[in-house]
Coordinates of C-alpha atoms in Angstrom, one line a residue:
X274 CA 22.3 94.6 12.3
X275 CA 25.4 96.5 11.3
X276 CA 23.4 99.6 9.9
X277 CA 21.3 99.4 13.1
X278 CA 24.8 100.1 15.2
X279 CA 26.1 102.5 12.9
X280 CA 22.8 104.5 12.9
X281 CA 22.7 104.6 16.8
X282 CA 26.3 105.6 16.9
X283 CA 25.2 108.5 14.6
X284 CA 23.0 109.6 17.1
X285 CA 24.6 108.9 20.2
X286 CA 27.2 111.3 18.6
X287 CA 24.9 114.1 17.4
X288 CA 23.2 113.8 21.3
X289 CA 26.9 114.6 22.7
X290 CA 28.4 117.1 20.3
X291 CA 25.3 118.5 18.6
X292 CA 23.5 120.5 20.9
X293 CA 26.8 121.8 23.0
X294 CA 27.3 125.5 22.6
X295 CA 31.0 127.6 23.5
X296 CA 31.0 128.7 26.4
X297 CA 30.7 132.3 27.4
X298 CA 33.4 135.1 28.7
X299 CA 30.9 137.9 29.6
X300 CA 32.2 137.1 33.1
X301 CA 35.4 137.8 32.9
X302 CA 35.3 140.0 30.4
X303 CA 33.2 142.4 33.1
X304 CA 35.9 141.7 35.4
X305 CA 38.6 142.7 33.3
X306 CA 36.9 146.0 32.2
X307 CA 36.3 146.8 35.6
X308 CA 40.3 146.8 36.3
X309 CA 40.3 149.3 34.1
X310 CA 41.9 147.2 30.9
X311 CA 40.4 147.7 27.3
X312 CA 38.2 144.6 26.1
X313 CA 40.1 145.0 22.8
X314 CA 40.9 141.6 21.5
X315 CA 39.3 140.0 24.5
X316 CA 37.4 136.6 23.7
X317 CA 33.3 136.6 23.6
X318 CA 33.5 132.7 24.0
X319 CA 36.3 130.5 24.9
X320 CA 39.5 129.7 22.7
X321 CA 42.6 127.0 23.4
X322 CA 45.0 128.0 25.8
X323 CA 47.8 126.8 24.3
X324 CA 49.6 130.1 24.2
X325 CA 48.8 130.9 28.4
X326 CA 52.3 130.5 30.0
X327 CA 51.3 130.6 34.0
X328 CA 47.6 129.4 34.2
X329 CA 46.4 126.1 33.0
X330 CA 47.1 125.5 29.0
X331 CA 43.0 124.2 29.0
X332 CA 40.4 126.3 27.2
X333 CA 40.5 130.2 28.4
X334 CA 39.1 132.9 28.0
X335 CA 42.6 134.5 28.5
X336 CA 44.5 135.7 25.3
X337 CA 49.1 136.0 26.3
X338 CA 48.1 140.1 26.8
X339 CA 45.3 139.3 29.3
X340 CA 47.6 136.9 31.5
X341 CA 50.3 139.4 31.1
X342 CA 48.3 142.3 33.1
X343 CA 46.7 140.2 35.4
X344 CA 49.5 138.7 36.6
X345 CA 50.6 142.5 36.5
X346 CA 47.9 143.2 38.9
X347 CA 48.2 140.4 41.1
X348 CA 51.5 141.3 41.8
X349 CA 50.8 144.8 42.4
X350 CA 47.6 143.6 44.7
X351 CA 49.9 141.1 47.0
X352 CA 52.5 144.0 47.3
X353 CA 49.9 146.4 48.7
X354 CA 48.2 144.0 50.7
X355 CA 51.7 143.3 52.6
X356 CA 52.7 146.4 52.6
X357 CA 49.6 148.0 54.5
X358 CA 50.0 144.9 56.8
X359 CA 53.3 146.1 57.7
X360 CA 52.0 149.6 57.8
X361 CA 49.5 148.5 60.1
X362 CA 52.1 147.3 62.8
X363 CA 54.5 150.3 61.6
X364 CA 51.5 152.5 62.7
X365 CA 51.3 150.7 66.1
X366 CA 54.8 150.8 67.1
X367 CA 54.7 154.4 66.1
X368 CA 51.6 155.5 68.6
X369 CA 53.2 153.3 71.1
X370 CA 56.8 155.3 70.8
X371 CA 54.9 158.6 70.5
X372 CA 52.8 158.1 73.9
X373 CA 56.2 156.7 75.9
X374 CA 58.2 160.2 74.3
X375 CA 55.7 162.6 75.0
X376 CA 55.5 160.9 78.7
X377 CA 58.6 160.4 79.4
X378 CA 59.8 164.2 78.3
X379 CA 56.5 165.7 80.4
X380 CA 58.0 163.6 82.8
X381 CA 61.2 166.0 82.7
X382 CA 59.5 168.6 82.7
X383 CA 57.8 168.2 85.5
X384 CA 60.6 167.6 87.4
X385 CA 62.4 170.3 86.6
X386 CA 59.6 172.4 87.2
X387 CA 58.9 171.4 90.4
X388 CA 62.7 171.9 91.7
X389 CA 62.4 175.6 90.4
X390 CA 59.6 176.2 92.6
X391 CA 60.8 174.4 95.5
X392 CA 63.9 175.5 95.2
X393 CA 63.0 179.3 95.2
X394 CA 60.9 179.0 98.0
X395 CA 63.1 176.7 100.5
X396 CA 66.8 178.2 99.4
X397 CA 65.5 181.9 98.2
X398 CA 69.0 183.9 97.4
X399 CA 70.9 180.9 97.0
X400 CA 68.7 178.9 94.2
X401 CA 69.7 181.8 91.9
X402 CA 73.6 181.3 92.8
X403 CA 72.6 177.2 91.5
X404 CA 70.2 177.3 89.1
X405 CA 72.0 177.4 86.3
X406 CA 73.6 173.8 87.4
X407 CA 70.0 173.0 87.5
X408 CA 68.8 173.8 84.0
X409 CA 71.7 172.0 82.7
X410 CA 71.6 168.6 84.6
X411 CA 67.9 168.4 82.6
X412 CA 69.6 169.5 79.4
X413 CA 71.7 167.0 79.6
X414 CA 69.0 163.8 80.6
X415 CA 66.5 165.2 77.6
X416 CA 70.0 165.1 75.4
X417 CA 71.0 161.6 76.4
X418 CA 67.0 160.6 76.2
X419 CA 67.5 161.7 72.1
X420 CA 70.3 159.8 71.3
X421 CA 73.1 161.7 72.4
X422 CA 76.6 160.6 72.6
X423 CA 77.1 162.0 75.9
X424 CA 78.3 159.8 78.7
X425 CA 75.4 159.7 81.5
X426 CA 77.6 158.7 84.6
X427 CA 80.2 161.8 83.7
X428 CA 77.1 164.2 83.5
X429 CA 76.1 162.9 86.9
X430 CA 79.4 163.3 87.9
X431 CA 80.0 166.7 86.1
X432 CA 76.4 167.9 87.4
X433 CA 77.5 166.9 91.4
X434 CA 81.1 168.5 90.9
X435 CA 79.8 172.0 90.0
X436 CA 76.6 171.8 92.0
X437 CA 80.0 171.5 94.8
X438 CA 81.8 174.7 94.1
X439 CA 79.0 177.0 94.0
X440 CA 77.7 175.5 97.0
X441 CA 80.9 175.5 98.6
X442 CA 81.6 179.4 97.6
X443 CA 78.1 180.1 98.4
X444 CA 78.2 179.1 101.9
X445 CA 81.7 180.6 102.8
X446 CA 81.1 184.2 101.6
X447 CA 83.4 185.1 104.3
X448 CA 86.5 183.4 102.0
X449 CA 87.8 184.1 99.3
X450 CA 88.0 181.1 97.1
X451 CA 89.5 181.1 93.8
X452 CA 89.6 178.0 90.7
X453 CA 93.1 176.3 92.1
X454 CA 91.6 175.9 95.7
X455 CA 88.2 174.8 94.2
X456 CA 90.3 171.8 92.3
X457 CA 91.8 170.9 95.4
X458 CA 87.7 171.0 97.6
X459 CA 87.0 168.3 94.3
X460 CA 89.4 166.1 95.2
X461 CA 88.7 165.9 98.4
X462 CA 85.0 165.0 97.8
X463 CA 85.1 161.8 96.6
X464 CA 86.4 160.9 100.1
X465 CA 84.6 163.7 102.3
X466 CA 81.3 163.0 100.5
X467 CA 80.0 166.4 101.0
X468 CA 76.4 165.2 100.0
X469 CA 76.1 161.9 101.7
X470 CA 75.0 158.9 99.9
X471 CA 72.6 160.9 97.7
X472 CA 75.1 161.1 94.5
X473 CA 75.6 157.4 94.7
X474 CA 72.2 156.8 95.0
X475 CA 70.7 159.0 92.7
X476 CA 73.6 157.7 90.1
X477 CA 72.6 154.6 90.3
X478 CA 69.1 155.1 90.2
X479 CA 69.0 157.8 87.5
X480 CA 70.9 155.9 84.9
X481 CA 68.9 152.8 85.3
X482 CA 65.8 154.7 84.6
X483 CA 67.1 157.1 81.6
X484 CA 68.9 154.0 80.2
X485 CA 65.7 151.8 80.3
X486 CA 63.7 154.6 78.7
X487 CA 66.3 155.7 75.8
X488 CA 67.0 152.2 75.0
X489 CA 63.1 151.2 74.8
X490 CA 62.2 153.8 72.8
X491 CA 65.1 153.3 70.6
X492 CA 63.7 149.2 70.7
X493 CA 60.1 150.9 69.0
X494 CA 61.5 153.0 66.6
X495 CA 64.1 150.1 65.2
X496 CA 61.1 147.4 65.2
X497 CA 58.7 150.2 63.2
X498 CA 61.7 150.5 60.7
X499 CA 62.5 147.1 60.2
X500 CA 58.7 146.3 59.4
X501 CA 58.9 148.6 57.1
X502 CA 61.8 147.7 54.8
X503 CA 60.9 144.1 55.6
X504 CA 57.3 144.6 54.0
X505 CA 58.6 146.7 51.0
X506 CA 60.8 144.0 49.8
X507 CA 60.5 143.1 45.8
X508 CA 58.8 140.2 44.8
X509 CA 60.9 137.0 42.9
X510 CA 59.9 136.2 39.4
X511 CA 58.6 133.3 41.2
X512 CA 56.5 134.6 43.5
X513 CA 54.3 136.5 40.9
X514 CA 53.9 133.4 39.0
X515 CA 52.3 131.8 42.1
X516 CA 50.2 134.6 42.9
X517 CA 48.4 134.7 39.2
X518 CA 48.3 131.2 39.8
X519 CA 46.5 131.5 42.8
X520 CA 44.8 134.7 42.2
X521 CA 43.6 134.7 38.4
X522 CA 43.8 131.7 36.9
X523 CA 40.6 130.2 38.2
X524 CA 39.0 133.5 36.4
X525 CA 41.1 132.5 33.1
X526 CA 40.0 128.5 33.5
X527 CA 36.4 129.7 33.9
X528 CA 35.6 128.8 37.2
X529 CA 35.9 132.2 38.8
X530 CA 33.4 131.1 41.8
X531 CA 36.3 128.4 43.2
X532 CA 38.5 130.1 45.9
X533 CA 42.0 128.6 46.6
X534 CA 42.1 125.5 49.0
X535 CA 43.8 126.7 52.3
X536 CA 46.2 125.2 52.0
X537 CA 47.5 125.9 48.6
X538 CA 47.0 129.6 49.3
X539 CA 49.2 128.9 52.4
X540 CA 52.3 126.9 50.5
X541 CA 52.2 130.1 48.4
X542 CA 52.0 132.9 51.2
X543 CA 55.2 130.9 52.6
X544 CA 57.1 130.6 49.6
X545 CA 56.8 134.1 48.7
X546 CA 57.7 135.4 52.4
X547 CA 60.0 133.3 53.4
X548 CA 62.9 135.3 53.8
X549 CA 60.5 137.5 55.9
X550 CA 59.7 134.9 58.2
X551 CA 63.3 134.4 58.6
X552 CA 62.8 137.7 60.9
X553 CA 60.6 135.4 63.3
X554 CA 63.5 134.6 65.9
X555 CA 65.1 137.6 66.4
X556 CA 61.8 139.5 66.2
X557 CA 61.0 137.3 68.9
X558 CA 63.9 138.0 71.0
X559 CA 63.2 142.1 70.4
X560 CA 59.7 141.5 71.7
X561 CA 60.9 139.4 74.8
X562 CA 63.3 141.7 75.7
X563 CA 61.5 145.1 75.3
X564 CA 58.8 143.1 77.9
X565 CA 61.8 142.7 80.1
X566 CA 62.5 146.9 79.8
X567 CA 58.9 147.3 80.6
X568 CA 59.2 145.1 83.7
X569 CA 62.2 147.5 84.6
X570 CA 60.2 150.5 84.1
X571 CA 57.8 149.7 86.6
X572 CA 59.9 148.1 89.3
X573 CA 61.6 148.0 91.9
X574 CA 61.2 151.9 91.6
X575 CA 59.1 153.2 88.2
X576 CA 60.6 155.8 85.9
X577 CA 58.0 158.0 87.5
X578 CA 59.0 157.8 90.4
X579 CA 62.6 158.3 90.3
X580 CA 62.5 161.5 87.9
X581 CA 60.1 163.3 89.9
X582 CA 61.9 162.5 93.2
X583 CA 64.8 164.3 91.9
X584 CA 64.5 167.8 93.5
X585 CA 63.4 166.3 96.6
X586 CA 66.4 164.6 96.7
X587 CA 68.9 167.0 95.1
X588 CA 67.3 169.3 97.9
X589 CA 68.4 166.6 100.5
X590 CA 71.7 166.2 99.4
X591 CA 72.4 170.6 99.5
X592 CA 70.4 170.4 103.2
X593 CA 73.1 167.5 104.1
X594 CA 76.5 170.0 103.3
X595 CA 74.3 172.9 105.2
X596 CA 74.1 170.5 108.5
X597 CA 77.3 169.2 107.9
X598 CA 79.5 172.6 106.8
X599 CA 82.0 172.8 109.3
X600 CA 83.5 169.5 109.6
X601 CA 83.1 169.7 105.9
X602 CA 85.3 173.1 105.9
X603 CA 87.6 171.6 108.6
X604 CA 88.7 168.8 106.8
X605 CA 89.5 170.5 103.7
X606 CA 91.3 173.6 105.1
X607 CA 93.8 170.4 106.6
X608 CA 94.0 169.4 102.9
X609 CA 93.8 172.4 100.9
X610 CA 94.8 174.9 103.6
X611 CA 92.5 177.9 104.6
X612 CA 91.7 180.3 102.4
X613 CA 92.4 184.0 102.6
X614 CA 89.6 186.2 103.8
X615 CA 87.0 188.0 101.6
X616 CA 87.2 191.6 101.5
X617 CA 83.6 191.6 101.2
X618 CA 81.1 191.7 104.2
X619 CA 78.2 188.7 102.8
X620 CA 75.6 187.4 105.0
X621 CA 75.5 184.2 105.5
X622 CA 73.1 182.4 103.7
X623 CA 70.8 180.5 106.4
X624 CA 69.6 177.0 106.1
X625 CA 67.0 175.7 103.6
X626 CA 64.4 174.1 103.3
X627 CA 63.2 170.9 101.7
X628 CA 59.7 171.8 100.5
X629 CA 60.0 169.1 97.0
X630 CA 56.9 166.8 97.1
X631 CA 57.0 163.0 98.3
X632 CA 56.8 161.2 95.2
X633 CA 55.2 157.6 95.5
X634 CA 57.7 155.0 94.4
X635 CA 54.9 153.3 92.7
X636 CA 53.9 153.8 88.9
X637 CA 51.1 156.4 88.8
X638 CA 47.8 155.6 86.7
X639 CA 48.9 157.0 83.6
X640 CA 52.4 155.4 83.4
X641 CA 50.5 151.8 84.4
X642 CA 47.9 152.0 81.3
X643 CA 51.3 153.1 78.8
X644 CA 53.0 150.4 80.0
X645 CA 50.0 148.0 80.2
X646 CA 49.3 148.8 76.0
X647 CA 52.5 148.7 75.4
X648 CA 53.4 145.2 76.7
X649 CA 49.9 143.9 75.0
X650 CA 51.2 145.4 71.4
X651 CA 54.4 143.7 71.5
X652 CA 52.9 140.7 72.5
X653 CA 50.3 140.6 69.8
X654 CA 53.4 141.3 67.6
X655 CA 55.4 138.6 68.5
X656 CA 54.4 135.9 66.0
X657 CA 53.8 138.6 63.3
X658 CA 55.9 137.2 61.0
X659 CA 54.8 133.3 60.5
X660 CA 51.5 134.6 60.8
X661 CA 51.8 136.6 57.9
X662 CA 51.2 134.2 55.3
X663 CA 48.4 132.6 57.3
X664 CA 46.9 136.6 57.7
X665 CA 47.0 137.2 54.1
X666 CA 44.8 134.0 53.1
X667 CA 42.1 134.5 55.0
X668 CA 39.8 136.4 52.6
X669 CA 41.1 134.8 50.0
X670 CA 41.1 130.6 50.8
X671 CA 37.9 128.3 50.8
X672 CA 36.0 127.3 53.7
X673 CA 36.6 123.7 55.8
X674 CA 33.3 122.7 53.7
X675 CA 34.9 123.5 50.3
X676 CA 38.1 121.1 50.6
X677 CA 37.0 119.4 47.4
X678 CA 35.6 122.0 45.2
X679 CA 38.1 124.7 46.0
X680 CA 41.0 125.8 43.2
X681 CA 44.5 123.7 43.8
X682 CA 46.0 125.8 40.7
X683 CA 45.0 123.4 37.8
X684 CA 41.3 122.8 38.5
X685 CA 38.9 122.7 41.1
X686 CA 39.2 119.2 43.0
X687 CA 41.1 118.8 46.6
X688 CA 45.0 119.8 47.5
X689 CA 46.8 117.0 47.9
X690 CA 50.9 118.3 49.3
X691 CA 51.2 119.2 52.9
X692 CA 52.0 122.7 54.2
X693 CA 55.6 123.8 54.3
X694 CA 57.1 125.1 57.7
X695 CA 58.4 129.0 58.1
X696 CA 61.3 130.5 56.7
X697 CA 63.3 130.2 54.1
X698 CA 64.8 126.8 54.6
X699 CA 61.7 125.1 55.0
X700 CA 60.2 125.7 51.1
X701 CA 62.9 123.6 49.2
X702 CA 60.2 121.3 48.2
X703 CA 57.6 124.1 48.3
X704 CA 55.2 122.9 45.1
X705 CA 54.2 126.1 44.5
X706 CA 57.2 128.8 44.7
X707 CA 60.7 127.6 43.3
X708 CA 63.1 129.1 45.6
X709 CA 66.9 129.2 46.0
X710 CA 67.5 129.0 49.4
X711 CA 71.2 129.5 49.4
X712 CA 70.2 133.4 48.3
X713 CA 68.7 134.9 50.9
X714 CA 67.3 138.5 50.5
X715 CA 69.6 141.0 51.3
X716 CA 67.5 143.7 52.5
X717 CA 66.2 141.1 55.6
X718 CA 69.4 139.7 56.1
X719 CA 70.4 143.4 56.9
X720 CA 67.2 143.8 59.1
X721 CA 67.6 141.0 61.1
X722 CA 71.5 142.1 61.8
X723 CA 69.6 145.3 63.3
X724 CA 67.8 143.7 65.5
X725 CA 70.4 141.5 67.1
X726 CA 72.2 144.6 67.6
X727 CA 68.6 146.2 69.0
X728 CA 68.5 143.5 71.6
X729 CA 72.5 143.5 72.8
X730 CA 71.3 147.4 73.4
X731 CA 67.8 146.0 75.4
X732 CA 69.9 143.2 77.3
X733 CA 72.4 146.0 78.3
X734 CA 69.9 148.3 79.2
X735 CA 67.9 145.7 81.7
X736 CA 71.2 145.4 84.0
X737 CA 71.5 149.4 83.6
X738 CA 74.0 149.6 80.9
X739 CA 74.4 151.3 78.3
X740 CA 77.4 150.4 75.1
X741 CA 77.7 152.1 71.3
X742 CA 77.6 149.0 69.5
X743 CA 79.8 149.6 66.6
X744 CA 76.6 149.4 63.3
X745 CA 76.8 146.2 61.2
X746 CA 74.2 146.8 59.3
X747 CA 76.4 145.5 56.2
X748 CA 77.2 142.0 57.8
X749 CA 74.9 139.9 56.0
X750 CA 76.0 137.3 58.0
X751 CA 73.6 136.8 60.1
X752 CA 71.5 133.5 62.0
X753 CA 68.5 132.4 59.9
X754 CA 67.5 129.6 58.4
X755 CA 69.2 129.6 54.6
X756 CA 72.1 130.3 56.6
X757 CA 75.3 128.1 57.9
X758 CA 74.9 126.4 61.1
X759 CA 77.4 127.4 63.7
X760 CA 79.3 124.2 63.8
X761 CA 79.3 124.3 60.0
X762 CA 80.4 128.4 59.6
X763 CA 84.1 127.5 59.2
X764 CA 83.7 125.3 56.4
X765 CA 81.7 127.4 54.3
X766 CA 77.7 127.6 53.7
X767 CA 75.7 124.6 53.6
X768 CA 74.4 124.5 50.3
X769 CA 70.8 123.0 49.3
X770 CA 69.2 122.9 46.1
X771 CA 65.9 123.2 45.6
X772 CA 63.7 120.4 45.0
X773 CA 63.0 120.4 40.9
X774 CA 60.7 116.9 41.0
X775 CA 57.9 118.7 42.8
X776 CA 54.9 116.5 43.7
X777 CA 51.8 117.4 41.2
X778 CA 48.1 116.6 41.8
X779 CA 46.3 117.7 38.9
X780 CA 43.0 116.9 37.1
X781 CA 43.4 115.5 33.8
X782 CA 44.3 118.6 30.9
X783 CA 42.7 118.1 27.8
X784 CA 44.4 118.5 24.7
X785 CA 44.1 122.2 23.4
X786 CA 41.6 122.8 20.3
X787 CA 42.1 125.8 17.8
X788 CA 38.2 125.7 17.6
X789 CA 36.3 125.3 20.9
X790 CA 32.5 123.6 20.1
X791 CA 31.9 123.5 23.5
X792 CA 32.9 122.2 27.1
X793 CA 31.4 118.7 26.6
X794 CA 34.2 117.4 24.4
X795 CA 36.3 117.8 27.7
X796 CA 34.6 114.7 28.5
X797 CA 35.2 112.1 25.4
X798 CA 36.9 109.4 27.2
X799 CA 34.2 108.7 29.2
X800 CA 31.5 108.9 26.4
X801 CA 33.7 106.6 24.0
X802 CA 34.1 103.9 26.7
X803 CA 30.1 104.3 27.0
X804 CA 29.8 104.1 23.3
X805 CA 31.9 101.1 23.0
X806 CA 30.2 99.0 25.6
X807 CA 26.7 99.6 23.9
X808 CA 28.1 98.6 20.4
X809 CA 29.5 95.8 22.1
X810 CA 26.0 94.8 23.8
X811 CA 24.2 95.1 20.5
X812 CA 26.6 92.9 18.9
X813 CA 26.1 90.1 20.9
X814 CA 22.5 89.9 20.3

């Protein structure tokens, strides 16, 4: 009976290991030529993978060299794939600033345009006695537009002062007016109001508008650059090893056709952009609060409006001192005394004529459809960040169908650990990315102080101010989360280690063989136990 069992064993054995043959590479070794590596010392069949340092230590068809470059490459893939996601937005923000410049600059032109012509033809010999006031009050708005340092209220100021003197020199050919009296006619205006309401007016309304426009076009330009230094970040050491894990190591294990489960690709994407999701708040805040500009630049009276109304109203303003010249003159010949005669004989220059178009005080078409693509861009941008890592797996993770044959980065079975939460704070017990989260990254740290500034500028410019924030683009001490709370600031950073016990749910490894005889000896425990209980059977009989 005993050389009956020991004969069947014998067969048993040759039915399991006999026939099994290695397995191939010709897979991935057609991968990895196509990458443009040499095939050089790359395995026909599968060895032991012993000497793999990132992927699973099972049997490979990896050698150390092969792991090295693709890890190489998956870095260099998940680098270019964020960065032309960035430049995507960067591209966006771009149009979007280009289309509100070139409008809002037209928009000056326009203007100023349309006063020369008015002008000329409702004031004739006296425009060219003005227009040189003229040509520099636009100067000045397309000056403070660009980024000038210039103080908007004293060019308004500056622009109504000199528009004065000519005017007032102008109209009283028959004096003769030198600089001293003409300091004493500008003191007196302030009180006299030699234009009416119209400076006060047109101050008010003027700044508003050219505020609102410099600041959101500054808002576009800012959120285009921070993308862009955001998305060019370096990758941790950490990272890369998660992305060949993810990536490449299903190639390596041999079972190239399992994508990553969702979300194990996710737990990745976050751990490796974290500190860019640390952007989320504030990016949030610029987005709400270039939406509230918007709003402003529409209503109660659109950008439009108000820079095209200008010659009519500059034109209103000159028409007011003609009506009004006399008890103008009166009152500052009791201050300033009267003026000596002119020698010269001057006609005097007759009333004008306001011939300035009515300008709606509604948007026009054109401004309505910049405005209406601009406000859908920044809110399609708003939750750019945290959907970044979400984004990035979507041709990459396994289908709702696949949850239990998709790659979890040991083997192909289901993913067990829950997602992690956005930022930086939220992946110190991210299985998949180690990450100290009392180091955040410098370069968004930096960012994100940039955009708090950005949005002190939009807040500002909504209740039509305007401040010089002093740049503190080197205080990295900015909100976020891997950052001190505010009740916690004055006693130093809170501190918190990352999680080293991480949770693992991994298929059984096998021990590693110098000499693979094929992938059926993976399975041994099970066949012993079945060899065991037959042996046992035959015994008993």
């Amino acid at each position: 009976m005993g050389f009956v069992v020991l004969v069947l064993l014998c067969a048993l054995t040759g039915l399991v290991f006999g026939d099994s043959k290695p397995k191939t590479c010709s897979d991935i070794r057609q991968f990895y030529n196509s990458k443009g590596f040499n095939l050089n010392g790359v395995p026909q069949t599968e060895i032991s993978g012993e000497h793999l340092r990132v992927c699973p230590q099972g049997y490979t068809c990896c050698t150390s060299g092969m792991e090295e470059n693709l890890l190489n490459l998956s870095k260099r893939e998940f680098e270019t794939q964020v960065k032309e996601s960035g430049r995507t937005l960067q591209v966006s923000l771009n149009g979007q600033f280009k289309s509100f410049d070139d409008y809002f600059l037209e928009l000056l032109n326009r203007s100023e345009a349309s006063l020369q012509t008015s002008f000329q033809s409702g004031f004739g010999p006296l425009f060219s006695q003005i227009t040189k006031v003229f040509q520099d009050l636009y100067t000045d708005l397309r000056r403070y537009y660009r980024g000038s340092n210039l103080n908007l209220e004293e060019a308004l100021n500056e622009f109504w002062a000199r528009l004065l003197e000519r005017l007032f020199k102008a109209l009283n050919p028959q004096y003769s007016i030198g600089e001293e009296y003409l300091e004493c006619v500008a003191k007196q205006s302030e009180t006299l109001k030699p234009f009416g309401d119209t400076p006060r007016e047109l101050k008010t309304k003027i700044t508003r508008t050219v505020i609102a426009a410099r600041t959101f076009a500054q808002g576009l330009i800012i959120s285009g650059e921070a993308v862009r230094k955001v998305s060019q970040v370096s990758l941790s050491t950490e990272c890369v090893r998660a992305m060949m894990k993810l990536t490449y190591c299903p190639l390596c294990s041999g079972v190239a056709f399992a994508k990553p489960c969702s979300n194990y690709c996710k737990n990745v994407m976050k751990g490796c952009l974290a500190n860019q999701a640390d952007l989320d708040s504030e990016w949030r805040n610029l987005a709400d609060a270039m939406l509230e500009v918007v709003d402003k630049l529409s209503r109660p009276y659109s950008v439009d409006s108000v820079v095209l109304s200008l010659p009519k109203r500059i034109a209103e303003a000159i028409l007011y001192m003609q009506d009004n010249l006399n008890t103008f003159n009166n009152k500052v010949f009791q201050a300033c005394g009267s003026p000596a005669q002119s020698s010269d004989t001057e006609d005097q220059i007759k009333r004008g004529r306001n011939t300035a178009e009515e300008v709606s005080s509604t948007p026009g078409a054109q401004l309505e459809k910049l405005l209406s693509d601009v406000s859908r861009m920044l809110r399609d941008m708003i939750q750019y960040w945290v959907h970044l890592p979400r984004k990035l797996c979507v041709d990459r993770e396994s289908g709702p169908s696949e949850v239990d044959r998709c790659w979890n980065g040991m083997s192909v079975d289901r993913y067990l650990p829950e997602v992690m939460g956005d930022g930086l704070a939220s992946q110190i017990n991210n299985p998949e990315v180690e990450i100290d989260i009392t180091k955040p990254d410098m370069t968004v740290r930096k960012q994100i102080m940039q955009l708090k500034i950005m949005i002190n500028r939009l807040k500002y410019a909504i209740n039509g101010n305007d401040v010089d924030f002093q740049d503190t683009s080197d205080d990295i001490s900015g909100s976020g989360s891997g950052m001190c709370a505010d009740d916690q600031c004055s006693r130093g950073p809170r501190l918190m280690a990352p999680n080293t016990d991480k949770p693992k749910v991994y298929a059984y490894q096998p021990e590693n063989k110098k000499v693979v005889t094929g992938r059926s000896s993976q399975n041994l425990p099970c066949i012993s136990l079945y060899l065991l209980s037959l042996v046992t059977v035959l015994l008993r009989r």
